[in-house]
């Protein structure tokens, strides 16, 4: 466990246990038994000094500093930024967000604050565009994804061989302020769906925003209505712890006042001779820190002064633990085997590795078989194609032979006809020559004879 974790754990424990100044011999046995410690209780005959351990832890934690992360979920312009400024008495960087976002997104900003000698790394995450879309079915998903992503980052750091949780910037959300619109009627379905999706992941503190816009009677009824709707829909909101005697009474009372109806403003108005944070209207002044006007002070007391450490503790011990458990189970890790015998991490890892190797082998065999099958199929296909080509070739060859034979026959007939024709032609020419030759030769002879 990292020293910051030990400090946190022991600080939490020390609140539940007796004050550090109590002598050790006065610790009752049942306290040891309660902690599952069966060692024998002995009395000391003189001062040893380990009673300074809580102080050592406090000093160490103080020098390390603390971190606290708040998630503000609420419609655009509902007063998220104003309330944060009012809570921490400062002006954080605020931008007016657009009302035309196509989907919900989250904007995180981290600040370093100091009060006395305590340093606080504060991260404020606000929803942007929440409730602005026509279809609000998936509005809660980016919020869930964001919270899970912070758990995952922490888990990854924890699972590293070389962990640096000591100086790790823990971005897990410790408190989720859910801003309810001051309608005076009931919760919107978006509110119920979102809170239901988040209740196992984060400490939800519902608040009625801009409570100065609802009358006193309406506010009372509105609070009762909201709480009954949360109960009937099974939404688990954060309960201020009642196991620490010093604050149990106050926390129990505050649990009955939820949801806090708050007003935010850092504008100061002079009341009597004092400057107070207030909202000024034509008809009067709403004082932010006046408990008759709103529950702002109660919220600040519960969130910052009394339960900040419990919120951090619950985030780590309850919400993160659940996330870690589900994640490790998803990865195949179990504490017990199917016969309920404890299994070590090493055994689980070996079993998982073997399972993985078997699966790999099975897939390899399957792929090899598939490959051989495909090659066979391809070979058959190729052989078939070759046979078809051969047949086609043979067919074409025989057609070619037949046509050649026919052409040769025709050629022979034509040659015979040409020969016969040539013979007839030469016979005809001979006859013609004879026919022309007879009278002419007679005439030539006659001429010759006359000349003689
Ligand atoms: P985006 O970040 O833009 O979503 O708004 P936001 O939720 O941070 O609201 P912001 O704090 O910017 O306040 C919006 C308007 O509401 C400002 O004009 C504030 O003065 C006003 N406002 C804030 N808190 C209260 C309140 O408690 N009562 C009333 N009546 N108005 C408030
Ligand atoms: Mg804002």
Short mmCIF file of C-alpha atoms and ligand atoms in Angstrom, two decimals:
data_model
loop_
_atom_site.label_atom_id
_atom_site.label_comp_id
_atom_site.label_asym_id
_atom_site.label_seq_id
_atom_site.Cartn_x
_atom_site.Cartn_y
_atom_site.Cartn_z
CA UNK A 1 0.00 0.00 0.00
CA UNK A 2 1.34 3.46 -0.89
CA UNK A 3 2.18 5.69 2.05
CA UNK A 4 -0.55 8.13 1.03
CA UNK A 5 -2.99 5.24 1.23
CA UNK A 6 -1.68 4.24 4.67
CA UNK A 7 -1.99 7.81 5.86
CA UNK A 8 -5.51 8.04 4.54
CA UNK A 9 -6.43 4.70 6.02
CA UNK A 10 -4.96 5.42 9.41
CA UNK A 11 -6.38 8.91 9.54
CA UNK A 12 -9.76 7.44 8.87
CA UNK A 13 -9.17 4.71 11.44
CA UNK A 14 -7.90 7.21 13.99
CA UNK A 15 -11.17 9.09 13.73
CA UNK A 16 -13.08 5.91 14.48
CA UNK A 17 -10.72 4.97 17.29
CA UNK A 18 -9.74 6.78 20.45
CA UNK A 19 -7.77 10.04 20.48
CA UNK A 20 -4.02 9.54 20.09
CA UNK A 21 -3.31 10.97 23.53
CA UNK A 22 -5.06 8.07 25.33
CA UNK A 23 -2.66 5.76 27.16
CA UNK A 24 -2.23 2.39 25.47
CA UNK A 25 -3.13 0.41 28.61
CA UNK A 26 -6.62 1.88 28.51
CA UNK A 27 -7.39 0.33 25.12
CA UNK A 28 -10.09 -2.26 25.78
CA UNK A 29 -9.50 -5.81 24.57
CA UNK A 30 -12.69 -5.83 22.49
CA UNK A 31 -11.20 -3.09 20.31
CA UNK A 32 -8.41 -5.45 19.26
CA UNK A 33 -10.93 -8.23 18.78
CA UNK A 34 -13.15 -5.92 16.74
CA UNK A 35 -10.24 -5.36 14.37
CA UNK A 36 -9.78 -9.12 13.99
CA UNK A 37 -6.54 -8.90 15.98
CA UNK A 38 -6.19 -11.84 18.38
CA UNK A 39 -2.83 -10.70 19.89
CA UNK A 40 -2.68 -10.25 23.69
CA UNK A 41 -3.01 -6.80 25.16
CA UNK A 42 -0.06 -5.81 27.42
CA UNK A 43 0.43 -2.74 29.51
CA UNK A 44 3.52 -0.54 29.14
CA UNK A 45 5.51 0.51 32.18
CA UNK A 46 6.80 3.69 30.56
CA UNK A 47 6.50 5.96 27.54
CA UNK A 48 7.53 4.40 24.23
CA UNK A 49 6.49 7.08 21.81
CA UNK A 50 4.40 5.30 19.17
CA UNK A 51 1.43 7.40 20.25
CA UNK A 52 2.90 10.02 17.96
CA UNK A 53 2.19 7.84 14.93
CA UNK A 54 -1.07 9.63 14.00
CA UNK A 55 0.79 12.96 14.27
CA UNK A 56 3.57 11.61 12.06
CA UNK A 57 0.97 10.59 9.51
CA UNK A 58 -0.76 13.95 9.69
CA UNK A 59 2.58 15.72 9.15
CA UNK A 60 3.46 13.45 6.25
CA UNK A 61 0.04 13.85 4.62
CA UNK A 62 0.14 17.60 5.10
CA UNK A 63 3.53 17.88 3.44
CA UNK A 64 2.35 15.67 0.57
CA UNK A 65 -0.83 17.66 0.04
CA UNK A 66 -4.28 16.36 -0.77
CA UNK A 67 -6.34 16.01 -3.86
CA UNK A 68 -10.08 16.26 -4.26
CA UNK A 69 -12.12 15.88 -7.41
CA UNK A 70 -15.66 17.17 -7.81
CA UNK A 71 -17.99 16.35 -10.67
CA UNK A 72 -20.80 18.85 -11.32
CA UNK A 73 -23.66 17.42 -13.34
CA UNK A 74 -26.39 19.78 -14.40
CA UNK A 75 -28.04 21.54 -17.29
CA UNK A 76 -26.29 24.39 -19.06
CA UNK A 77 -26.56 27.61 -17.03
CA UNK A 78 -27.96 25.92 -13.91
CA UNK A 79 -25.28 27.56 -11.74
CA UNK A 80 -22.48 24.95 -11.56
CA UNK A 81 -19.58 27.36 -11.96
CA UNK A 82 -21.08 29.97 -9.66
CA UNK A 83 -21.55 27.38 -6.91
CA UNK A 84 -17.94 26.16 -7.23
CA UNK A 85 -16.67 29.73 -6.98
CA UNK A 86 -18.88 30.29 -3.95
CA UNK A 87 -17.82 27.04 -2.25
CA UNK A 88 -14.09 27.68 -2.57
CA UNK A 89 -14.26 31.47 -2.17
CA UNK A 90 -12.42 32.15 -5.38
CA UNK A 91 -13.03 32.77 -9.06
CA UNK A 92 -12.15 29.72 -11.15
CA UNK A 93 -11.79 30.01 -14.90
CA UNK A 94 -15.35 29.95 -16.16
CA UNK A 95 -16.69 30.06 -19.69
CA UNK A 96 -20.32 30.30 -20.63
CA UNK A 97 -21.03 27.06 -22.47
CA UNK A 98 -23.03 26.76 -25.69
CA UNK A 99 -26.58 25.43 -25.53
CA UNK A 100 -26.17 23.74 -28.90
CA UNK A 101 -23.80 20.88 -28.20
CA UNK A 102 -24.63 17.79 -30.25
CA UNK A 103 -23.66 15.58 -27.33
CA UNK A 104 -22.70 15.80 -23.67
CA UNK A 105 -19.01 16.20 -22.90
CA UNK A 106 -17.00 16.82 -19.75
CA UNK A 107 -14.60 19.63 -19.02
CA UNK A 108 -12.01 19.12 -16.28
CA UNK A 109 -9.87 21.82 -14.76
CA UNK A 110 -7.31 21.38 -12.01
CA UNK A 111 -6.28 24.08 -9.59
CA UNK A 112 -3.84 24.28 -6.68
CA UNK A 113 -5.39 25.82 -3.56
CA UNK A 114 -3.86 26.52 -0.19
CA UNK A 115 -5.54 27.10 3.15
CA UNK A 116 -3.30 27.56 6.21
CA UNK A 117 -0.49 25.07 5.52
CA UNK A 118 -2.71 22.57 3.67
CA UNK A 119 -2.31 22.25 -0.07
CA UNK A 120 -5.25 20.96 -2.06
CA UNK A 121 -5.12 19.91 -5.69
CA UNK A 122 -8.72 20.47 -6.71
CA UNK A 123 -10.17 19.19 -9.96
CA UNK A 124 -13.56 20.45 -11.03
CA UNK A 125 -15.22 18.47 -13.78
CA UNK A 126 -18.38 19.94 -15.29
CA UNK A 127 -20.81 18.57 -17.80
CA UNK A 128 -21.14 20.59 -21.00
CA UNK A 129 -24.39 20.41 -22.96
CA UNK A 130 -26.15 18.21 -20.41
CA UNK A 131 -29.89 18.16 -21.16
CA UNK A 132 -29.56 20.27 -24.31
CA UNK A 133 -30.09 17.51 -26.87
CA UNK A 134 -33.48 16.55 -28.35
CA UNK A 135 -32.72 12.89 -27.62
CA UNK A 136 -31.40 12.62 -24.10
CA UNK A 137 -31.27 8.80 -23.96
CA UNK A 138 -27.48 8.60 -24.03
CA UNK A 139 -26.73 11.79 -22.05
CA UNK A 140 -25.46 9.83 -19.04
CA UNK A 141 -23.01 7.70 -21.02
CA UNK A 142 -20.18 10.23 -21.41
CA UNK A 143 -20.35 10.80 -17.64
CA UNK A 144 -20.16 7.07 -16.88
CA UNK A 145 -17.31 6.70 -19.39
CA UNK A 146 -15.40 9.56 -17.79
CA UNK A 147 -15.72 8.10 -14.27
CA UNK A 148 -14.70 4.64 -15.51
CA UNK A 149 -11.73 6.09 -17.39
CA UNK A 150 -10.39 7.62 -14.17
CA UNK A 151 -10.81 4.29 -12.33
CA UNK A 152 -9.11 2.49 -15.20
CA UNK A 153 -6.17 4.91 -15.15
CA UNK A 154 -5.72 4.28 -11.41
CA UNK A 155 -6.03 0.50 -11.86
CA UNK A 156 -3.43 0.56 -14.62
CA UNK A 157 -1.06 2.47 -12.35
CA UNK A 158 -1.72 -0.03 -9.55
CA UNK A 159 -1.03 -2.99 -11.84
CA UNK A 160 2.26 -1.57 -13.06
CA UNK A 161 5.41 -3.33 -11.90
CA UNK A 162 6.98 0.01 -11.09
CA UNK A 163 4.13 1.89 -9.47
CA UNK A 164 4.24 5.52 -8.54
CA UNK A 165 1.00 5.93 -6.63
CA UNK A 166 2.88 8.18 -4.23
CA UNK A 167 3.01 11.05 -6.71
CA UNK A 168 0.24 9.81 -8.99
CA UNK A 169 -2.36 12.45 -9.83
CA UNK A 170 -5.51 10.70 -8.70
CA UNK A 171 -8.34 11.87 -10.95
CA UNK A 172 -11.04 9.59 -9.55
CA UNK A 173 -14.21 11.52 -8.75
CA UNK A 174 -14.72 11.87 -5.02
CA UNK A 175 -17.99 13.76 -5.01
CA UNK A 176 -20.67 14.22 -7.62
CA UNK A 177 -22.89 17.25 -7.12
CA UNK A 178 -26.07 16.60 -9.05
CA UNK A 179 -27.81 19.91 -9.82
CA UNK A 180 -31.59 19.49 -9.85
CA UNK A 181 -33.59 22.15 -11.72
CA UNK A 182 -35.71 24.23 -9.34
CA UNK A 183 -38.96 23.24 -11.02
CA UNK A 184 -40.77 22.64 -7.73
CA UNK A 185 -42.44 19.60 -9.31
CA UNK A 186 -40.47 16.40 -9.59
CA UNK A 187 -37.25 14.98 -10.94
CA UNK A 188 -36.91 14.68 -14.70
CA UNK A 189 -36.44 11.22 -16.16
CA UNK A 190 -32.94 12.33 -17.27
CA UNK A 191 -32.09 12.99 -13.60
CA UNK A 192 -33.26 9.56 -12.47
CA UNK A 193 -31.61 7.69 -15.35
CA UNK A 194 -28.31 9.52 -14.82
CA UNK A 195 -28.23 9.13 -11.04
CA UNK A 196 -29.18 5.45 -11.33
CA UNK A 197 -26.35 4.85 -13.80
CA UNK A 198 -23.85 6.55 -11.50
CA UNK A 199 -24.87 5.51 -8.01
CA UNK A 200 -22.52 2.53 -7.81
CA UNK A 201 -19.61 4.50 -9.26
CA UNK A 202 -19.57 7.77 -7.38
CA UNK A 203 -20.78 9.52 -4.21
CA UNK A 204 -23.86 11.41 -5.39
CA UNK A 205 -24.93 14.49 -3.45
CA UNK A 206 -28.13 15.87 -4.96
CA UNK A 207 -28.68 19.62 -4.69
CA UNK A 208 -31.51 21.87 -5.75
CA UNK A 209 -29.91 24.61 -7.81
CA UNK A 210 -31.02 28.27 -7.81
CA UNK A 211 -33.14 27.57 -4.73
CA UNK A 212 -33.95 31.28 -4.47
CA UNK A 213 -36.43 30.76 -7.33
CA UNK A 214 -38.63 28.38 -5.29
CA UNK A 215 -40.85 29.50 -2.38
CA UNK A 216 -40.24 28.08 1.12
CA UNK A 217 -43.36 25.86 1.15
CA UNK A 218 -42.76 24.59 -2.36
CA UNK A 219 -39.15 23.85 -1.50
CA UNK A 220 -40.16 21.69 1.45
CA UNK A 221 -42.60 19.67 -0.68
CA UNK A 222 -40.09 19.52 -3.54
CA UNK A 223 -37.41 18.02 -1.26
CA UNK A 224 -39.80 15.34 0.02
CA UNK A 225 -40.89 14.54 -3.54
CA UNK A 226 -37.30 14.26 -4.76
CA UNK A 227 -36.29 11.93 -1.94
CA UNK A 228 -39.33 9.70 -2.39
CA UNK A 229 -38.65 9.49 -6.13
CA UNK A 230 -35.03 8.56 -5.49
CA UNK A 231 -36.07 5.87 -3.02
CA UNK A 232 -38.82 4.44 -5.25
CA UNK A 233 -36.39 4.26 -8.17
CA UNK A 234 -33.70 2.60 -6.05
CA UNK A 235 -31.17 5.41 -6.50
CA UNK A 236 -28.48 5.26 -3.81
CA UNK A 237 -27.21 8.69 -2.89
CA UNK A 238 -24.23 9.38 -0.62
CA UNK A 239 -25.07 9.18 3.08
CA UNK A 240 -22.97 11.27 5.44
CA UNK A 241 -21.31 8.73 7.77
CA UNK A 242 -22.75 8.30 11.23
CA UNK A 243 -20.11 5.95 12.67
CA UNK A 244 -17.86 8.72 14.01
CA UNK A 245 -19.32 9.85 17.31
CA UNK A 246 -17.99 13.38 17.00
CA UNK A 247 -19.97 14.05 13.82
CA UNK A 248 -22.60 11.32 13.78
CA UNK A 249 -25.37 13.52 15.14
CA UNK A 250 -24.69 16.34 12.72
CA UNK A 251 -24.32 13.95 9.77
CA UNK A 252 -27.53 12.11 10.66
CA UNK A 253 -29.43 15.43 10.79
CA UNK A 254 -27.95 16.49 7.45
CA UNK A 255 -28.93 13.17 5.86
CA UNK A 256 -32.51 14.14 6.69
CA UNK A 257 -32.17 17.58 5.04
CA UNK A 258 -31.01 16.27 1.66
CA UNK A 259 -31.19 17.44 -1.07
CA UNK A 260 -29.58 20.72 -0.12
CA UNK A 261 -31.28 23.74 -1.65
CA UNK A 262 -28.45 26.06 -2.61
CA UNK A 263 -27.91 29.55 -3.93
CA UNK A 264 -24.60 30.60 -5.43
CA UNK A 265 -23.01 34.00 -5.76
CA UNK A 266 -19.68 35.62 -5.13
CA UNK A 267 -21.06 39.13 -5.40
CA UNK A 268 -20.85 40.93 -2.08
CA UNK A 269 -23.59 43.15 -0.67
CA UNK A 270 -23.37 45.35 2.44
CA UNK A 271 -25.77 44.17 5.15
CA UNK A 272 -25.50 46.31 8.27
CA UNK A 273 -21.76 46.93 8.48
CA UNK A 274 -20.77 43.58 6.99
CA UNK A 275 -20.12 42.57 3.40
CA UNK A 276 -21.86 39.27 2.66
CA UNK A 277 -22.14 37.06 -0.38
CA UNK A 278 -25.62 37.54 -1.75
CA UNK A 279 -27.92 37.87 -4.74
CA UNK A 280 -29.68 41.17 -4.89
CA UNK A 281 -33.17 41.46 -6.33
CA UNK A 282 -35.55 44.43 -6.71
CA UNK A 283 -37.62 42.91 -3.91
CA UNK A 284 -34.82 41.91 -1.55
CA UNK A 285 -31.51 40.21 -0.92
CA UNK A 286 -30.79 36.48 -0.75
CA UNK A 287 -27.81 35.85 1.48
CA UNK A 288 -25.85 32.80 0.37
CA UNK A 289 -24.44 32.06 3.83
CA UNK A 290 -27.65 32.73 5.73
CA UNK A 291 -29.11 29.37 6.80
CA UNK A 292 -32.61 30.85 6.81
CA UNK A 293 -32.23 31.68 3.13
CA UNK A 294 -30.68 28.48 1.76
CA UNK A 295 -28.65 25.33 2.58
CA UNK A 296 -25.35 26.58 1.11
CA UNK A 297 -23.55 26.57 4.47
CA UNK A 298 -24.78 23.06 5.21
CA UNK A 299 -23.46 21.87 1.87
CA UNK A 300 -20.06 23.49 2.48
CA UNK A 301 -19.88 22.03 5.98
CA UNK A 302 -20.79 18.54 4.84
CA UNK A 303 -18.77 18.48 1.63
CA UNK A 304 -15.62 20.30 2.67
CA UNK A 305 -15.28 20.69 6.43
CA UNK A 306 -16.63 17.40 7.77
CA UNK A 307 -16.79 14.68 5.14
CA UNK A 308 -14.14 15.43 2.52
CA UNK A 309 -11.94 12.61 3.80
CA UNK A 310 -14.87 10.20 4.00
CA UNK A 311 -15.76 11.02 0.39
CA UNK A 312 -12.17 10.22 -0.61
CA UNK A 313 -12.23 7.06 1.47
CA UNK A 314 -15.58 5.88 0.08
CA UNK A 315 -14.36 6.49 -3.46
CA UNK A 316 -11.33 4.29 -2.87
CA UNK A 317 -12.83 1.62 -0.61
CA UNK A 318 -16.26 1.27 -2.18
CA UNK A 319 -16.57 2.58 -5.72
CA UNK A 320 -13.04 1.92 -6.95
CA UNK A 321 -13.01 -1.46 -5.18
CA UNK A 322 -16.17 -2.46 -7.06
CA UNK A 323 -14.70 -1.31 -10.37
CA UNK A 324 -11.44 -3.15 -9.66
CA UNK A 325 -13.28 -6.32 -8.64
CA UNK A 326 -15.42 -6.35 -11.82
CA UNK A 327 -12.40 -5.58 -14.00
CA UNK A 328 -10.24 -8.32 -12.48
CA UNK A 329 -13.11 -10.82 -12.70
CA UNK A 330 -13.57 -9.83 -16.35
CA UNK A 331 -9.87 -10.58 -16.83
CA UNK A 332 -10.45 -14.03 -15.31
CA UNK A 333 -9.02 -13.49 -11.83
CA UNK A 334 -10.88 -15.09 -8.93
CA UNK A 335 -10.21 -15.38 -5.19
CA UNK A 336 -11.76 -18.87 -5.07
CA UNK A 337 -11.97 -21.74 -7.55
CA UNK A 338 -15.34 -23.36 -8.47
CA UNK A 339 -15.00 -25.63 -5.37
CA UNK A 340 -14.62 -22.50 -3.23
CA UNK A 341 -10.97 -23.18 -2.46
CA UNK A 342 -8.76 -20.10 -2.33
CA UNK A 343 -6.70 -19.53 -5.43
CA UNK A 344 -3.53 -17.48 -5.45
CA UNK A 345 -2.86 -14.85 -8.08
CA UNK A 346 0.02 -16.97 -9.36
CA UNK A 347 -2.26 -20.01 -9.79
CA UNK A 348 -4.90 -17.95 -11.54
CA UNK A 349 -2.25 -16.45 -13.77
CA UNK A 350 -0.83 -19.90 -14.61
CA UNK A 351 -4.32 -21.32 -15.26
CA UNK A 352 -5.19 -18.33 -17.39
CA UNK A 353 -1.91 -18.61 -19.28
CA UNK A 354 -2.48 -22.30 -19.90
CA UNK A 355 -6.04 -21.59 -21.00
CA UNK A 356 -4.72 -18.94 -23.36
CA UNK A 357 -2.03 -21.23 -24.76
CA UNK A 358 -4.58 -24.01 -25.25
CA UNK A 359 -6.88 -21.64 -27.00
CA UNK A 360 -4.00 -20.42 -29.15
CA UNK A 361 -3.10 -24.02 -30.03
CA UNK A 362 -6.73 -24.82 -30.80
CA UNK A 363 -7.00 -21.83 -33.07
CA UNK A 364 -3.70 -22.68 -34.77
CA UNK A 365 -4.89 -26.26 -35.42
CA UNK A 366 -8.21 -24.97 -36.64
CA UNK A 367 -6.49 -22.55 -38.99
CA UNK A 368 -4.07 -25.21 -40.22
CA UNK A 369 -6.95 -27.59 -40.91
CA UNK A 370 -8.84 -24.86 -42.64
CA UNK A 371 -5.78 -24.03 -44.71
CA UNK A 372 -5.25 -27.66 -45.75
CA UNK A 373 -8.94 -27.97 -46.59
CA UNK A 374 -8.81 -24.76 -48.64
CA UNK A 375 -5.69 -25.96 -50.47
CA UNK A 376 -7.41 -29.26 -51.26
CA UNK A 377 -10.51 -27.49 -52.47
CA UNK A 378 -8.39 -25.18 -54.60
CA UNK A 379 -6.47 -28.14 -56.04
CA UNK A 380 -9.72 -29.86 -56.95
CA UNK A 381 -11.01 -26.66 -58.50
CA UNK A 382 -7.79 -26.27 -60.50
CA UNK A 383 -7.88 -29.90 -61.64
CA UNK A 384 -11.48 -29.53 -62.72
CA UNK A 385 -10.61 -26.36 -64.61
CA UNK A 386 -7.65 -28.12 -66.23
CA UNK A 387 -9.85 -31.04 -67.26
CA UNK A 388 -12.42 -28.68 -68.69
CA UNK A 389 -9.70 -26.86 -70.61
CA UNK A 390 -8.30 -30.14 -71.93
CA UNK A 391 -11.76 -31.23 -73.06
CA UNK A 392 -12.31 -27.92 -74.74
CA UNK A 393 -8.93 -28.20 -76.41
CA UNK A 394 -9.68 -31.72 -77.65
CA UNK A 395 -13.06 -30.60 -78.90
CA UNK A 396 -11.57 -27.65 -80.74
CA UNK A 397 -8.82 -29.87 -82.13
CA UNK A 398 -11.30 -32.37 -83.55
CA UNK A 399 -13.42 -29.52 -84.98
CA UNK A 400 -10.28 -28.13 -86.50
CA UNK A 401 -9.34 -31.53 -87.99
CA UNK A 402 -12.81 -32.04 -89.38
CA UNK A 403 -12.82 -28.61 -90.97
CA UNK A 404 -9.33 -29.15 -92.36
CA UNK A 405 -10.41 -32.47 -93.81
CA UNK A 406 -13.47 -30.84 -95.34
CA UNK A 407 -11.33 -28.05 -96.78
CA UNK A 408 -8.82 -30.56 -98.16
CA UNK A 409 -11.69 -32.45 -99.82
CA UNK A 410 -13.03 -29.24 -101.26
CA UNK A 411 -9.55 -28.28 -102.40
CA UNK A 412 -9.15 -31.64 -104.13
CA UNK A 413 -12.52 -31.29 -105.84
CA UNK A 414 -11.60 -27.78 -106.91
CA UNK A 415 -8.21 -28.90 -108.20
CA UNK A 416 -9.86 -31.74 -110.14
CA UNK A 417 -12.35 -29.27 -111.53
CA UNK A 418 -9.50 -26.88 -112.44
CA UNK A 419 -7.63 -29.71 -114.18
CA UNK A 420 -10.71 -30.84 -116.05
CA UNK A 421 -11.40 -27.24 -116.98
CA UNK A 422 -7.83 -26.70 -118.16
CA UNK A 423 -8.01 -29.83 -120.29
CA UNK A 424 -11.28 -28.76 -121.80
CA UNK A 425 -9.88 -25.31 -122.38
CA UNK A 426 -6.79 -26.52 -124.20
CA UNK A 427 -8.89 -28.93 -126.31
CA UNK A 428 -11.23 -26.13 -127.20
CA UNK A 429 -8.30 -23.85 -128.06
CA UNK A 430 -6.82 -26.56 -130.29
CA UNK A 431 -10.06 -27.07 -132.11
CA UNK A 432 -10.47 -23.36 -132.52
CA UNK A 433 -6.94 -23.06 -133.88
CA UNK A 434 -7.59 -25.81 -136.39
CA UNK A 435 -10.85 -24.27 -137.42
CA UNK A 436 -9.16 -20.90 -138.11
CA UNK A 437 -6.11 -22.45 -139.72
CA UNK A 438 -7.78 -24.41 -142.79
CA UNK A 439 -9.31 -21.61 -145.10
CA UNK A 440 -6.40 -19.28 -144.59
CA UNK A 441 -3.79 -21.78 -145.57
CA UNK A 442 -5.80 -22.55 -148.77
CA UNK A 443 -5.85 -18.89 -149.69
CA UNK A 444 -2.10 -18.58 -149.08
CA UNK A 445 -1.45 -21.55 -151.38
CA UNK A 446 -3.64 -20.10 -154.10
CA UNK A 447 -1.73 -16.79 -153.93
CA UNK A 448 1.56 -18.61 -154.16
CA UNK A 449 0.45 -20.54 -157.18
CA UNK A 450 -0.74 -17.41 -159.01
CA UNK A 451 2.58 -15.73 -158.55
CA UNK A 452 4.35 -18.62 -160.13
P1 LIG B 1 -22.49 26.49 -18.01
O1 LIG B 1 -21.11 26.20 -17.48
O2 LIG B 1 -22.51 27.47 -19.12
O3 LIG B 1 -23.27 25.25 -18.29
O4 LIG B 1 -23.32 27.22 -16.83
P2 LIG B 1 -23.22 26.96 -15.29
O5 LIG B 1 -24.06 25.82 -14.92
O6 LIG B 1 -21.81 26.94 -14.88
O7 LIG B 1 -23.96 28.26 -14.72
P3 LIG B 1 -23.29 29.59 -14.21
O8 LIG B 1 -22.68 29.40 -12.90
O9 LIG B 1 -22.45 30.13 -15.29
O10 LIG B 1 -24.59 30.46 -14.00
C1 LIG B 1 -25.48 30.76 -15.02
C2 LIG B 1 -26.35 31.93 -14.61
O11 LIG B 1 -27.12 31.57 -13.47
C3 LIG B 1 -25.55 33.17 -14.20
O12 LIG B 1 -26.23 34.28 -14.66
C4 LIG B 1 -25.59 33.13 -12.69
O13 LIG B 1 -25.52 34.41 -12.09
C5 LIG B 1 -26.93 32.51 -12.41
N1 LIG B 1 -26.96 31.82 -11.16
C6 LIG B 1 -25.98 31.08 -10.64
N2 LIG B 1 -26.34 30.61 -9.44
C7 LIG B 1 -27.58 31.08 -9.21
C8 LIG B 1 -28.51 30.95 -8.12
O14 LIG B 1 -28.26 30.29 -7.13
N3 LIG B 1 -29.71 31.59 -8.24
C9 LIG B 1 -30.02 32.31 -9.34
N4 LIG B 1 -31.20 32.87 -9.37
N5 LIG B 1 -29.19 32.45 -10.36
C10 LIG B 1 -27.99 31.85 -10.30
MG1 LIG B 2 -20.02 26.77 -16.01
#
